[in-house]
Amino acid sequence: MKKLIILLMAMLIFALVSGIGAAKDITVNSTDSIKAAVNSAASGDTIIVKPGIYNENIKVTTPNLIIRSESGNPENTIIKASPNTSVFNVAAINTTISGFRIESGETGIYLVRCSDCLITNNDLSDNIYGISLISSNNNKILGNRVNSNKMFGIHLDSSEGNTLLNNAVNSNTRGIDSIISNNNKILDNIVLNNSQYGMWISQSNDNNISGNTVYECGNNKTDSGGIHQNSSSGNIISGNIVAFNGGYGLFECPACHNNRMYNNYINNNRSANINTRDTTWNVAKTEGRNIVGGSYIGGNFWGTPEGTGFSQKSADKDEDKDGIIDSAYIDSSNNIIDNLPLVLVSNPQLPILPVASFSTNVTSGYAPLVVQFTDLSENATSISWDTNDDGISDNSNKTFVKVYETPGIYNVSLKASNNNGTTEPKTIQIIIKGFKVYPVANFSANPTNGYAPLAIQFTDLSQNTTGWNWTFGDGVTSTDQSPTHTYSTAGTYIVRLTATSENGTSPEKTAQITVTEQSSSNGSSSSSGSSGGSSHHSSNGGGGGGGGGAGSSPEPQSNVQVKEISQAYVTNGKPVKFDFTKNATCVVYASFDAKKTAGKTTAIAEQLKGKSTLVSELNSTEVYKYFNIWVGTGGFATSKNIGNPAVCFKVEKSWMQDKKINQNSIVLNRYSDKKWIQLPVKCLNEDNKYLYFTAETSEFSFFAITGKAVEKQNVTETKPSTSTSELKQNNTKVSETEQKQKTEQKSDNGNPTSIPGFEVLYVMVCLIMTFLNKKK
């Protein structure tokens, strides 16, 4: 009875424990978070990551997790880190990370105080450190490609019993870096083109460094090279190819003791710099194929790229032809004594990197565009294409066809790989154009008639256009998009516009402009705007324009050095500012408060070659610039329609220095009622070239900027006002957007599974109660 109860209870406990501890698979889609999945996982779970680009910093603290890409292809499952952080920060035992491309982190994979972890089949590039093991023991780093990291490819610090096997470690500063790390196995790795050292072994003892290829590392300086040992002892270095390195192939400092180096292929311009006599350079002659094809293992092959090394000049003269040179190799310092140097029987297989290359049948055209891609890579065992220019591998075929339906520029890249590493990608640009659309010329003119001189604002309304060719009917042309043109002589003019683009030239669009002669009354000239009002641009200085629309100018165009227009909407009760953003004249902006709604209105700033013939002489020692400002048409810019008018202008510092102008003497002069009136100015700001001033005026008309030379050498200048917001905000709009926080959603696969035990418990209890009843 008791035994039966115990058996039933044991079955119950087993069922409960089995249900609670069951490992599960958690799938991460490209829109999900790997970090969230890792944080929610339990010991023993497997996290499967679908292809995509993830921007993550993932800390692993739960033991016994497997984190792998679904495809097993690092090229289409990419994890990028935030700056100065690690992509994977692992502080848990028995963690597996596999099948990712990891980039842009401080460290790609960072293991601290870890054991029994497996890091395999990952691509790590563009990090500061590729893989780092800190105080971590008995881990396996297998079959990774650790390329183009800023400092170290694989870094060991205070770590023991780890295995580094079949990794390609290329184009870093140091390939494999070991400090205070003992009893590690560094086997069969390809270590190429690292700029300082292939391997740096410092204060690291009793390591097995065998079967590696350390090739073309170092920068030809003496403090660089292939395998560098510093204060390290008891290491076995055998079966390695150490060839074509800059600096030295092998290096040992005086603090190195009892290292054993044998059966290595050493072929460098400077093969070794050995500063100790405690190293053993050969083992007893042992039958077996050596690294250069001989039938016995003994010492090392000593060569140079020029073919002048000891092993290259010496021969095996014995009848047994054992591949051992008959005399010992002793270097000039007597620190290397190799009693069994090897003679070359066959060259070892040196690493050959792949070369990515491909061709296309076409590189540009209109959508939909059919493009055939053909791989031309050399020495490649696998290839991966990115044809969508999104950083994700989407094809691995040697040749294929892709149809591009969306216009755009696509940088198509191909990577080629083999067991020795992965090349830099080959890239070709594919340009997909939209359907061929021809330009259509169109424009409006405002006004279309009036008295000479008549300024017209032409506004481009063309479609599908990149270029404009205007003829105004009076011999003047323009290529501006929306030019302003002034007709000085009465007549009927035909304006013509043709629009151009890469697809061709449009038929011309025409419009007629009618300009009538001026009539004189009381010494003033008048012109009629399209609004039907009149304006008086006489020497009395009335403001230009009576309504909205284009401004007109009485200034003879032969005296206009340069002009610029600006447009703004004038609404009653609102401030108005006309910004002259092209910086063509000395005028920065003109502003006022609107007392009347006039709609879209044009302002003209004219910088003159000299004094206008419409104004009298100005009594000033130095004139910087004469300029005019006209706003609207038909006498609009008067005190009846505008309030608080102001002008912002700029003065070159070089002019002030050349003329020795006192900054405090700068004045804006306005011509009104047949005389010049001085307007006080305020200095707003300055930059490297200009001082910027503002002045309040009663109307817009004829202006002149003047200044006086200093009378004494020591003049205290008035510094610009610290309030510069008015000028700084001239052409800048600041908008604020509220940042929305994303809430993390748990995937269905990430939900904890229900505990399968309640039903089992219920059945067991019922059985026990039935059994006890029958027993009674």
Coordinates of C-alpha atoms in Angstrom, one line a residue, residues 295-671:
S295 CA 58.6 12.2 -44.6
Y296 CA 59.9 13.2 -41.2
I297 CA 59.1 15.8 -38.6
G298 CA 62.0 17.6 -36.9
G299 CA 62.7 21.3 -37.1
N300 CA 61.4 24.2 -39.2
F301 CA 61.6 25.4 -42.8
W302 CA 63.6 28.7 -42.9
G303 CA 63.0 30.7 -46.1
T304 CA 62.7 34.2 -47.5
P305 CA 60.4 35.5 -50.3
E306 CA 63.5 36.0 -52.5
G307 CA 64.5 32.3 -52.1
T308 CA 67.7 33.0 -50.2
G309 CA 66.7 31.4 -46.9
F310 CA 68.7 28.6 -45.2
S311 CA 66.3 25.9 -46.1
Q312 CA 66.1 27.1 -49.7
K313 CA 69.9 27.1 -50.2
S314 CA 70.6 23.9 -48.4
A315 CA 69.9 20.3 -49.6
D316 CA 69.2 16.9 -48.1
K317 CA 72.3 15.0 -49.2
D318 CA 71.6 11.9 -47.2
E319 CA 70.8 8.8 -49.1
D320 CA 67.6 8.3 -47.0
K321 CA 66.1 11.5 -48.4
D322 CA 64.3 12.2 -45.2
G323 CA 63.6 15.8 -45.9
I324 CA 66.0 16.9 -43.2
I325 CA 69.0 19.2 -44.0
D326 CA 72.3 17.6 -43.0
S327 CA 73.5 20.7 -41.0
A328 CA 71.9 22.7 -38.2
Y329 CA 70.5 26.2 -38.8
I330 CA 72.0 28.7 -36.3
D331 CA 71.1 32.3 -36.6
S332 CA 73.7 35.1 -36.2
S333 CA 72.9 35.7 -32.5
N334 CA 73.2 31.9 -31.6
N335 CA 69.7 32.2 -30.1
I336 CA 68.2 29.9 -32.8
I337 CA 69.7 26.5 -33.0
D338 CA 67.5 24.2 -35.2
N339 CA 69.3 20.9 -35.4
L340 CA 66.8 19.4 -37.9
P341 CA 65.9 22.1 -40.4
L342 CA 63.6 21.1 -43.2
V343 CA 64.2 21.1 -46.9
L344 CA 61.4 21.9 -49.3
V345 CA 59.8 18.9 -50.9
S346 CA 56.5 20.6 -51.8
N347 CA 55.1 24.1 -51.0
P348 CA 52.5 24.2 -48.3
Q349 CA 49.1 25.4 -49.4
L350 CA 49.1 29.2 -48.8
P351 CA 45.8 30.9 -48.2
I352 CA 44.0 32.4 -51.2
L353 CA 41.3 34.9 -50.6
P354 CA 38.4 35.2 -53.0
V355 CA 37.9 38.1 -55.4
A356 CA 34.4 39.3 -55.8
S357 CA 33.3 40.4 -59.3
F358 CA 30.1 40.4 -61.4
S359 CA 28.6 41.8 -64.5
T360 CA 25.1 43.0 -65.6
N361 CA 23.5 43.3 -69.0
V362 CA 22.3 46.8 -68.3
T363 CA 22.9 49.4 -65.5
S364 CA 20.2 52.0 -66.2
G365 CA 16.8 52.2 -67.9
Y366 CA 13.1 52.9 -67.3
A367 CA 10.9 50.8 -65.0
P368 CA 10.2 48.0 -65.2
L369 CA 13.8 47.2 -65.9
V370 CA 15.0 43.5 -66.4
V371 CA 18.6 43.1 -65.1
Q372 CA 20.6 39.9 -65.4
F373 CA 23.4 39.4 -62.9
T374 CA 26.3 37.1 -63.6
D375 CA 28.9 36.2 -60.9
L376 CA 32.6 36.5 -62.1
S377 CA 34.2 35.9 -58.7
E378 CA 37.5 34.0 -58.3
N379 CA 38.5 31.5 -55.6
A380 CA 35.0 31.7 -54.0
T381 CA 33.2 28.8 -52.5
S382 CA 30.1 30.9 -51.7
I383 CA 28.6 34.2 -52.7
S384 CA 25.8 36.5 -51.4
W385 CA 24.0 39.2 -53.3
D386 CA 22.3 42.3 -52.0
T387 CA 20.2 43.5 -54.9
N388 CA 17.8 45.7 -53.0
D389 CA 20.4 48.0 -51.4
D390 CA 19.1 47.3 -47.9
G391 CA 22.1 45.5 -46.4
I392 CA 20.4 42.1 -46.5
S393 CA 21.6 39.1 -48.6
D394 CA 18.8 38.1 -51.0
N395 CA 20.3 35.7 -53.5
S396 CA 23.2 33.2 -53.6
N397 CA 22.9 32.0 -57.3
K398 CA 25.7 32.4 -59.8
T399 CA 23.4 34.0 -62.3
F400 CA 19.8 35.2 -62.1
V401 CA 17.4 37.9 -63.4
K402 CA 15.7 40.5 -61.3
V403 CA 13.0 43.0 -62.4
Y404 CA 13.1 46.4 -60.9
E405 CA 9.7 48.1 -60.9
T406 CA 10.3 51.0 -58.6
P407 CA 12.4 54.0 -59.8
G408 CA 15.5 54.7 -57.8
I409 CA 19.2 54.2 -57.5
Y410 CA 20.2 50.7 -56.2
N411 CA 23.8 49.9 -55.1
V412 CA 23.9 46.2 -55.8
S413 CA 26.8 44.4 -54.0
L414 CA 28.3 41.0 -54.1
K415 CA 30.4 39.3 -51.4
A416 CA 32.6 36.3 -52.1
S417 CA 33.8 33.9 -49.4
N418 CA 35.9 30.8 -49.0
N419 CA 37.5 29.1 -46.0
N420 CA 40.1 31.8 -45.8
G421 CA 37.7 34.7 -45.4
T422 CA 35.3 37.1 -47.1
T423 CA 36.3 39.9 -49.4
E424 CA 35.2 43.4 -49.5
P425 CA 32.0 43.6 -51.6
K426 CA 32.0 44.4 -55.3
T427 CA 29.3 47.1 -56.0
I428 CA 27.6 48.3 -59.2
Q429 CA 25.0 51.0 -59.3
I430 CA 21.7 50.3 -61.0
I431 CA 19.6 53.4 -62.0
I432 CA 15.9 52.8 -62.5
K433 CA 14.1 55.7 -64.1
G434 CA 10.4 56.5 -64.0
F435 CA 8.2 56.4 -67.0
K436 CA 9.4 59.0 -69.6
V437 CA 7.4 62.1 -68.9
Y438 CA 7.9 65.2 -71.0
P439 CA 8.0 68.8 -69.6
V440 CA 5.0 71.1 -70.0
A441 CA 5.7 74.9 -70.0
N442 CA 3.2 77.2 -68.2
F443 CA 3.4 80.4 -66.2
S444 CA 1.5 83.4 -65.0
A445 CA 2.4 87.1 -65.1
N446 CA 1.4 89.8 -62.6
P447 CA 0.6 92.5 -63.8
T448 CA 0.1 92.0 -67.6
N449 CA -0.2 95.8 -68.3
G450 CA 0.7 99.1 -66.9
Y451 CA 2.8 102.2 -67.2
A452 CA 6.5 102.2 -68.0
P453 CA 8.7 101.4 -66.2
L454 CA 6.7 98.3 -65.3
A455 CA 8.0 95.4 -63.2
I456 CA 6.4 92.1 -63.8
Q457 CA 6.6 89.0 -61.6
F458 CA 6.6 85.9 -63.8
T459 CA 5.6 82.7 -61.8
D460 CA 6.5 79.3 -63.2
L461 CA 3.7 76.8 -63.3
S462 CA 5.5 74.2 -65.5
Q463 CA 5.3 70.5 -64.9
N464 CA 8.0 67.8 -65.0
T465 CA 10.6 70.5 -65.5
T466 CA 14.3 71.0 -64.6
G467 CA 15.2 74.0 -66.8
W468 CA 13.6 77.2 -68.0
N469 CA 14.3 79.5 -71.0
W470 CA 12.5 82.9 -71.0
T471 CA 12.5 85.6 -73.6
F472 CA 10.7 88.8 -72.6
G473 CA 10.3 90.3 -76.1
D474 CA 12.6 93.2 -75.5
G475 CA 15.9 91.3 -76.2
V476 CA 16.3 90.2 -72.6
T477 CA 16.4 86.5 -71.6
S478 CA 16.6 84.5 -68.3
T479 CA 17.0 81.0 -67.1
D480 CA 15.6 81.6 -63.6
Q481 CA 12.5 79.6 -62.6
S482 CA 10.3 82.6 -61.7
P483 CA 12.1 85.8 -62.7
T484 CA 11.1 89.4 -62.3
H485 CA 11.5 91.7 -65.4
T486 CA 11.1 95.5 -65.7
Y487 CA 9.9 97.0 -69.0
S488 CA 11.3 100.5 -69.4
T489 CA 9.8 101.4 -72.7
A490 CA 6.1 101.4 -73.8
G491 CA 5.1 98.7 -76.2
T492 CA 3.5 95.3 -76.6
Y493 CA 5.8 92.4 -75.8
I494 CA 5.3 88.7 -76.3
V495 CA 6.9 86.6 -73.4
R496 CA 7.9 83.1 -74.3
L497 CA 8.8 80.2 -72.0
T498 CA 10.2 76.8 -73.0
A499 CA 10.7 74.1 -70.3
T500 CA 13.3 71.4 -70.4
S501 CA 14.1 68.2 -68.6
E502 CA 16.2 65.1 -69.3
N503 CA 13.4 63.8 -71.4
G504 CA 13.2 66.8 -73.8
T505 CA 12.0 70.3 -74.4
S506 CA 8.4 71.5 -74.2
P507 CA 6.5 73.6 -76.8
E508 CA 6.7 77.2 -75.8
K509 CA 4.1 79.0 -73.7
T510 CA 3.4 82.7 -74.6
A511 CA 1.8 85.7 -72.9
Q512 CA 1.3 89.3 -74.0
I513 CA 2.5 92.2 -71.9
T514 CA 1.2 95.8 -72.7
V515 CA 3.3 98.7 -71.4
T516 CA 2.0 102.3 -72.0
E517 CA 3.9 105.6 -71.8
Q518 CA 4.3 107.5 -68.6
S519 CA 2.3 110.7 -68.0
S520 CA 3.8 113.6 -66.0
S521 CA 1.9 115.6 -63.4
N522 CA 3.5 118.1 -60.9
G523 CA 6.9 116.6 -61.4
S524 CA 5.9 113.0 -60.5
S525 CA 5.6 109.9 -62.6
S526 CA 2.7 107.5 -62.3
S527 CA 2.0 103.9 -63.3
S528 CA -1.1 101.8 -63.3
G529 CA -1.0 98.4 -61.7
S530 CA -3.3 95.5 -62.4
S531 CA -5.4 96.4 -59.4
G532 CA -6.5 99.6 -61.0
G533 CA -5.0 102.0 -58.5
S534 CA -2.1 104.4 -59.1
S535 CA 1.3 104.7 -57.5
H536 CA 3.6 107.7 -57.3
H537 CA 7.3 106.8 -57.4
S538 CA 8.5 110.3 -57.6
S539 CA 11.4 112.1 -55.9
N540 CA 9.0 112.6 -53.0
G541 CA 9.5 108.9 -52.2
G542 CA 6.0 107.4 -52.0
G543 CA 5.9 103.7 -51.2
G544 CA 5.5 101.4 -54.2
G545 CA 2.3 99.6 -55.1
G546 CA -1.3 100.1 -54.2
G547 CA -2.6 96.5 -53.9
G548 CA -1.3 93.0 -53.7
G549 CA 0.6 91.6 -56.6
A550 CA 3.9 92.4 -58.2
G551 CA 5.8 95.5 -57.2
S552 CA 6.8 98.1 -59.8
S553 CA 9.8 100.4 -59.8
P554 CA 10.4 103.9 -61.3
E555 CA 14.2 103.4 -61.2
P556 CA 15.9 103.4 -64.6
Q557 CA 17.1 99.9 -65.0
S558 CA 20.4 101.0 -66.4
N559 CA 21.2 102.2 -62.8
V560 CA 20.2 98.9 -61.2
Q561 CA 23.2 96.8 -60.3
V562 CA 21.2 93.8 -59.0
K563 CA 17.7 93.2 -57.7
E564 CA 15.9 90.5 -55.8
I565 CA 12.2 89.8 -55.2
S566 CA 10.3 88.3 -52.3
Q567 CA 6.7 87.3 -52.0
A568 CA 4.5 87.0 -48.9
Y569 CA 0.8 87.0 -48.0
V570 CA -0.5 90.2 -46.6
T571 CA -3.4 89.7 -44.1
N572 CA -5.0 92.4 -42.0
G573 CA -3.8 92.4 -38.4
K574 CA -0.8 90.1 -39.1
P575 CA 2.9 90.9 -39.3
V576 CA 4.5 90.6 -42.7
K577 CA 8.1 89.9 -43.6
F578 CA 9.7 89.9 -47.0
D579 CA 12.9 87.8 -46.7
F580 CA 15.5 88.3 -49.4
T581 CA 17.1 84.9 -49.1
K582 CA 19.4 84.9 -52.1
N583 CA 21.6 87.6 -50.5
A584 CA 21.8 89.4 -53.9
T585 CA 21.6 92.9 -52.4
C586 CA 22.5 94.5 -49.1
V587 CA 18.8 94.2 -48.0
V588 CA 18.1 91.3 -45.6
Y589 CA 14.4 91.8 -45.1
A590 CA 11.6 94.4 -45.1
S591 CA 8.7 94.1 -42.6
F592 CA 5.5 95.8 -41.4
D593 CA 2.2 95.2 -39.7
A594 CA -0.6 94.8 -42.2
K595 CA -3.7 97.1 -41.8
K596 CA -5.3 95.7 -44.9
T597 CA -5.6 92.3 -46.6
A598 CA -3.9 92.3 -50.0
G599 CA -3.2 88.6 -50.6
K600 CA 0.0 87.5 -52.3
T601 CA 2.2 90.5 -52.6
T602 CA 5.6 91.1 -54.2
A603 CA 8.5 93.2 -52.8
I604 CA 11.5 94.3 -54.9
A605 CA 14.9 95.2 -53.4
E606 CA 17.1 97.1 -55.9
Q607 CA 20.8 97.7 -55.2
L608 CA 21.9 100.6 -57.4
K609 CA 25.1 101.3 -59.3
G610 CA 25.1 104.9 -58.0
K611 CA 22.8 107.6 -56.8
S612 CA 19.4 107.5 -58.4
T613 CA 18.5 110.3 -60.9
L614 CA 15.2 110.6 -59.1
V615 CA 16.8 111.9 -55.8
S616 CA 19.0 114.9 -54.8
E617 CA 22.6 114.8 -53.7
L618 CA 23.3 113.3 -50.3
N619 CA 25.5 115.3 -48.0
S620 CA 27.7 112.5 -46.5
T621 CA 31.4 111.8 -46.6
E622 CA 31.1 108.0 -47.4
V623 CA 28.1 106.2 -49.0
Y624 CA 28.2 102.4 -48.7
K625 CA 25.2 101.6 -50.9
Y626 CA 22.1 103.2 -52.6
F627 CA 19.1 100.9 -52.7
N628 CA 15.3 101.0 -53.3
I629 CA 12.5 98.9 -51.8
W630 CA 9.1 98.8 -53.5
V631 CA 6.1 96.8 -52.1
G632 CA 3.0 95.9 -54.0
T633 CA 1.3 98.0 -56.7
G634 CA -1.0 101.1 -56.8
G635 CA 0.3 103.0 -53.7
F636 CA -0.3 100.1 -51.3
A637 CA 2.7 100.6 -49.0
T638 CA 1.5 103.8 -47.3
S639 CA 0.7 104.5 -43.6
K640 CA -3.0 103.8 -44.4
N641 CA -2.2 100.2 -45.2
I642 CA 0.9 99.3 -43.2
G643 CA 2.3 100.1 -39.8
N644 CA 5.7 99.9 -38.2
P645 CA 7.7 99.4 -41.4
A646 CA 11.3 98.3 -40.8
V647 CA 14.3 97.5 -42.9
C648 CA 17.2 95.1 -42.1
F649 CA 20.4 95.6 -44.0
K650 CA 24.0 94.5 -43.9
V651 CA 27.4 96.3 -44.2
E652 CA 30.7 94.7 -45.2
K653 CA 33.3 94.8 -42.5
S654 CA 36.0 95.1 -45.2
W655 CA 34.4 98.4 -46.4
M656 CA 34.4 99.8 -42.9
Q657 CA 38.0 98.8 -42.4
D658 CA 39.2 100.2 -45.7
K659 CA 37.3 103.5 -45.2
K660 CA 38.1 103.6 -41.4
I661 CA 34.4 103.9 -40.7
N662 CA 33.3 104.3 -37.1
Q663 CA 30.6 101.6 -36.5
N664 CA 28.5 104.1 -34.4
S665 CA 28.3 106.4 -37.4
I666 CA 26.4 104.0 -39.7
V667 CA 23.1 105.6 -40.7
L668 CA 20.2 104.6 -43.0
N669 CA 19.0 107.6 -45.0
R670 CA 15.6 107.7 -46.6
Y671 CA 14.6 110.1 -49.4

